[in-house]
CSV table of C-alpha atoms in Angstrom, one decimal:
chain,number,residue,atom,x,y,z
A,925,UNK,CA,120.3,140.1,110.3
A,926,UNK,CA,119.7,140.5,106.5
A,927,UNK,CA,116.3,139.7,105.1
A,928,UNK,CA,115.7,136.0,104.5
A,929,UNK,CA,113.1,133.6,103.2
A,930,UNK,CA,112.3,129.9,103.1
A,931,UNK,CA,111.7,127.8,100.0
A,932,UNK,CA,109.9,124.5,100.8
A,933,UNK,CA,110.2,122.2,97.8
A,934,UNK,CA,108.6,118.8,97.8
A,935,UNK,CA,105.9,116.5,96.4
A,936,UNK,CA,102.3,116.6,97.5
A,937,UNK,CA,101.9,115.4,101.0
A,938,UNK,CA,105.5,116.1,102.0
A,939,UNK,CA,104.4,118.5,104.8
A,940,UNK,CA,104.7,121.9,103.3
A,941,UNK,CA,101.5,123.2,104.9
A,942,UNK,CA,102.1,121.5,108.3
A,943,UNK,CA,105.7,122.7,108.5
A,944,UNK,CA,104.7,126.2,107.5
A,945,UNK,CA,102.2,126.2,110.4
A,946,UNK,CA,104.9,125.1,112.8
A,947,UNK,CA,107.3,127.8,111.5
A,948,UNK,CA,104.6,130.4,112.2
A,949,UNK,CA,104.0,129.1,115.7
A,950,UNK,CA,107.8,129.2,116.3
A,951,UNK,CA,108.2,132.8,115.2
A,952,UNK,CA,105.4,135.2,114.1
A,953,UNK,CA,107.6,136.7,111.4
A,954,UNK,CA,107.3,133.6,109.3
A,955,UNK,CA,104.5,134.1,106.7
A,956,UNK,CA,103.1,131.8,104.1
A,957,UNK,CA,103.6,133.4,100.7
A,958,UNK,CA,100.2,133.1,99.1
A,959,UNK,CA,100.7,132.5,95.4
A,960,UNK,CA,98.4,134.0,92.8
A,961,UNK,CA,96.1,131.3,91.4
A,962,UNK,CA,93.7,131.3,88.5
A,963,UNK,CA,91.6,128.2,88.0
A,964,UNK,CA,89.7,125.5,89.9
A,965,UNK,CA,90.6,123.6,93.0
A,966,UNK,CA,91.8,124.6,96.5
A,967,UNK,CA,91.4,128.2,97.4
A,968,UNK,CA,93.0,128.2,100.9
A,969,UNK,CA,96.5,129.7,100.9
A,970,UNK,CA,96.2,131.5,97.5
A,971,UNK,CA,95.3,134.9,96.2
A,972,UNK,CA,92.7,134.2,93.6
A,973,UNK,CA,93.0,136.1,90.4
A,974,UNK,CA,92.6,135.6,86.6
A,975,UNK,CA,94.9,134.1,84.0
A,976,UNK,CA,94.8,137.5,82.3
A,977,UNK,CA,96.0,139.3,85.4
A,978,UNK,CA,98.9,136.8,85.8
A,979,UNK,CA,99.8,137.4,82.1
A,980,UNK,CA,99.7,141.2,82.6
A,981,UNK,CA,102.1,140.9,85.6
A,982,UNK,CA,104.3,138.6,83.5
A,983,UNK,CA,104.5,141.1,80.7
A,984,UNK,CA,105.4,143.8,83.2
A,985,UNK,CA,108.3,141.7,84.5
A,986,UNK,CA,106.6,141.2,87.9
A,987,UNK,CA,106.5,137.4,87.9
A,988,UNK,CA,109.4,135.5,89.5
A,989,UNK,CA,107.9,132.1,88.5
A,990,UNK,CA,104.6,130.8,87.0
A,991,UNK,CA,103.4,127.3,86.3
A,992,UNK,CA,100.3,125.3,85.6
A,993,UNK,CA,99.2,122.2,87.5
A,994,UNK,CA,95.8,120.6,88.4
A,995,UNK,CA,94.1,122.6,85.6
A,996,UNK,CA,95.1,126.0,87.2
A,997,UNK,CA,97.7,128.7,86.7
A,998,UNK,CA,99.9,129.7,89.6
A,999,UNK,CA,102.4,132.6,90.0
A,1000,UNK,CA,104.9,134.0,92.4
A,1001,UNK,CA,104.9,137.8,92.1
A,1002,UNK,CA,107.8,140.1,92.9
A,1003,UNK,CA,105.6,142.7,94.6
A,1004,UNK,CA,104.2,140.3,97.2
A,1005,UNK,CA,107.6,138.9,98.1
A,1006,UNK,CA,108.9,142.5,98.4
A,1007,UNK,CA,106.0,143.5,100.5
A,1008,UNK,CA,106.5,140.7,103.0
A,1009,UNK,CA,110.2,141.3,103.2
A,1010,UNK,CA,109.7,145.1,103.5
A,1011,UNK,CA,107.4,144.5,106.5
A,1012,UNK,CA,110.0,142.4,108.3
A,1013,UNK,CA,108.4,139.1,107.5
A,1014,UNK,CA,110.1,135.9,106.4
A,1015,UNK,CA,108.2,134.6,103.3
A,1016,UNK,CA,107.8,130.8,103.2
A,1017,UNK,CA,107.2,129.7,99.6
A,1018,UNK,CA,105.9,126.3,98.6
A,1019,UNK,CA,107.4,125.0,95.4
A,1020,UNK,CA,106.8,121.8,93.4
A,1021,UNK,CA,109.3,122.4,90.6
A,1022,UNK,CA,113.1,122.8,90.9
A,1023,UNK,CA,113.1,125.5,88.2
A,1024,UNK,CA,110.6,127.4,90.4
A,1025,UNK,CA,112.9,127.1,93.4
A,1026,UNK,CA,115.7,128.4,91.2
A,1027,UNK,CA,113.7,131.3,89.8
A,1028,UNK,CA,112.5,132.4,93.2
A,1029,UNK,CA,116.0,132.1,94.7
A,1030,UNK,CA,117.2,134.8,92.3
A,1031,UNK,CA,115.2,137.3,94.4
A,1032,UNK,CA,118.0,139.1,96.4
A,1033,UNK,CA,117.5,137.9,100.0
A,1034,UNK,CA,119.1,135.0,101.9
A,1035,UNK,CA,117.0,131.9,101.0
A,1036,UNK,CA,117.0,128.7,103.0
A,1037,UNK,CA,116.3,126.1,100.3
A,1038,UNK,CA,114.6,123.0,101.9
A,1039,UNK,CA,113.9,119.7,100.1
A,1040,UNK,CA,111.1,117.9,101.9
A,1041,UNK,CA,110.7,114.3,101.0
A,1042,UNK,CA,108.4,111.4,101.8
A,1043,UNK,CA,107.8,108.1,99.9
A,1044,UNK,CA,104.8,107.8,97.5
A,1045,UNK,CA,102.8,105.6,99.9
A,1046,UNK,CA,103.2,108.3,102.6
A,1047,UNK,CA,101.9,110.9,100.1
A,1048,UNK,CA,99.0,108.6,99.3
A,1049,UNK,CA,98.0,108.2,103.0
A,1050,UNK,CA,98.4,111.9,103.8
A,1051,UNK,CA,96.4,112.9,100.8
A,1052,UNK,CA,93.6,110.4,101.6
A,1053,UNK,CA,93.7,111.6,105.2
A,1054,UNK,CA,93.2,115.2,104.3
A,1055,UNK,CA,90.4,114.3,101.9
A,1056,UNK,CA,92.0,115.3,98.6
A,1057,UNK,CA,89.5,114.6,95.8
A,1058,UNK,CA,92.2,114.5,93.2
A,1059,UNK,CA,94.3,111.7,94.6
A,1060,UNK,CA,95.5,110.3,91.3
A,1061,UNK,CA,96.6,113.8,90.2
A,1062,UNK,CA,98.5,114.2,93.4
A,1063,UNK,CA,100.3,110.9,93.0
A,1064,UNK,CA,101.1,111.8,89.4
A,1065,UNK,CA,102.6,115.0,90.8
A,1066,UNK,CA,104.6,113.0,93.3
A,1067,UNK,CA,106.2,111.0,90.5
A,1068,UNK,CA,106.8,114.2,88.5
A,1069,UNK,CA,108.6,115.7,91.5
A,1070,UNK,CA,110.8,112.6,91.9
A,1071,UNK,CA,111.8,112.8,88.2
A,1072,UNK,CA,112.3,116.5,88.6
A,1073,UNK,CA,114.8,115.9,91.4
A,1074,UNK,CA,116.6,113.2,89.4
A,1075,UNK,CA,116.8,115.5,86.5
A,1076,UNK,CA,118.3,118.2,88.7
A,1077,UNK,CA,120.5,116.0,91.0
A,1078,UNK,CA,123.1,118.7,91.2
A,1079,UNK,CA,120.7,121.3,92.6
A,1080,UNK,CA,121.9,122.8,95.9
A,1081,UNK,CA,119.7,122.5,99.1
A,1082,UNK,CA,120.3,124.1,102.5
A,1083,UNK,CA,118.5,121.2,104.1
A,1084,UNK,CA,117.1,117.8,103.1
A,1085,UNK,CA,114.3,116.5,105.4
A,1086,UNK,CA,112.5,113.2,105.4
A,1087,UNK,CA,109.2,114.2,106.7
A,1088,UNK,CA,108.2,110.6,107.5
A,1089,UNK,CA,111.2,110.4,109.8
A,1090,UNK,CA,110.9,113.7,111.8
A,1091,UNK,CA,108.0,115.6,113.2
A,1092,UNK,CA,106.8,118.9,111.7
A,1093,UNK,CA,108.0,120.7,114.8
A,1094,UNK,CA,111.5,119.2,114.5
A,1095,UNK,CA,111.6,120.2,110.8
A,1096,UNK,CA,110.5,123.7,111.6
A,1097,UNK,CA,113.2,124.1,114.3
A,1098,UNK,CA,115.9,122.8,111.9
A,1099,UNK,CA,114.8,125.2,109.2
A,1100,UNK,CA,114.8,128.2,111.6
A,1101,UNK,CA,118.3,127.2,112.9
A,1102,UNK,CA,119.6,127.0,109.3
A,1103,UNK,CA,118.1,130.4,108.5
A,1104,UNK,CA,119.6,132.0,111.6
A,1105,UNK,CA,123.0,130.4,110.8
A,1106,UNK,CA,122.8,131.5,107.2
A,1107,UNK,CA,123.2,127.9,106.0
A,1108,UNK,CA,124.3,127.9,102.4
A,1109,UNK,CA,122.7,125.7,99.8
A,1110,UNK,CA,125.0,122.8,98.9
A,1111,UNK,CA,124.8,120.0,96.4
A,1112,UNK,CA,123.7,116.8,98.1
A,1113,UNK,CA,123.4,113.3,96.6
A,1114,UNK,CA,119.6,112.9,96.5
A,1115,UNK,CA,119.5,109.8,94.3
A,1116,UNK,CA,119.3,107.4,97.2
A,1117,UNK,CA,116.7,109.6,98.9
A,1118,UNK,CA,114.2,109.5,96.0
A,1119,UNK,CA,115.0,105.9,95.1
């Protein structure tokens, strides 16, 4: 089987971390891609660095995608994706912008592009449940993600999963099956999904 990866795109609270844990439990080759991060906030799941280092990598053409959110800078670097793929792992990337999913999908492996979705009230409950201190910023990001999807309604997805309708284990199984089948990304009408 040719190298593959998974892009999980969705708003805060849509289940990216939980589904990634389920994917790793399903198959040990699944590995969370830890983005570079410079700035305040959560540290778990990131490789902490400086904004200057991210800029240096960018100038060298080593950044697949970078963005700023929650007063921090984030980056997906080519070297880390290559390293995971080269070691036989299946990188799982968490994305919050369609342009980021597009940029990463240009890396030449078979990507399963997964749109994870849940309503805003579910995001609120999940963020409160996990103790997020920046709830209003997370809800703002939910609304930005919804608009991002509407602005990119013709974006192709391999799977669209309502995480308030299926368990994380069911979602992980569907993602793995799509990966094994080489499921292509297709344009789906997401306007009804995001309301």
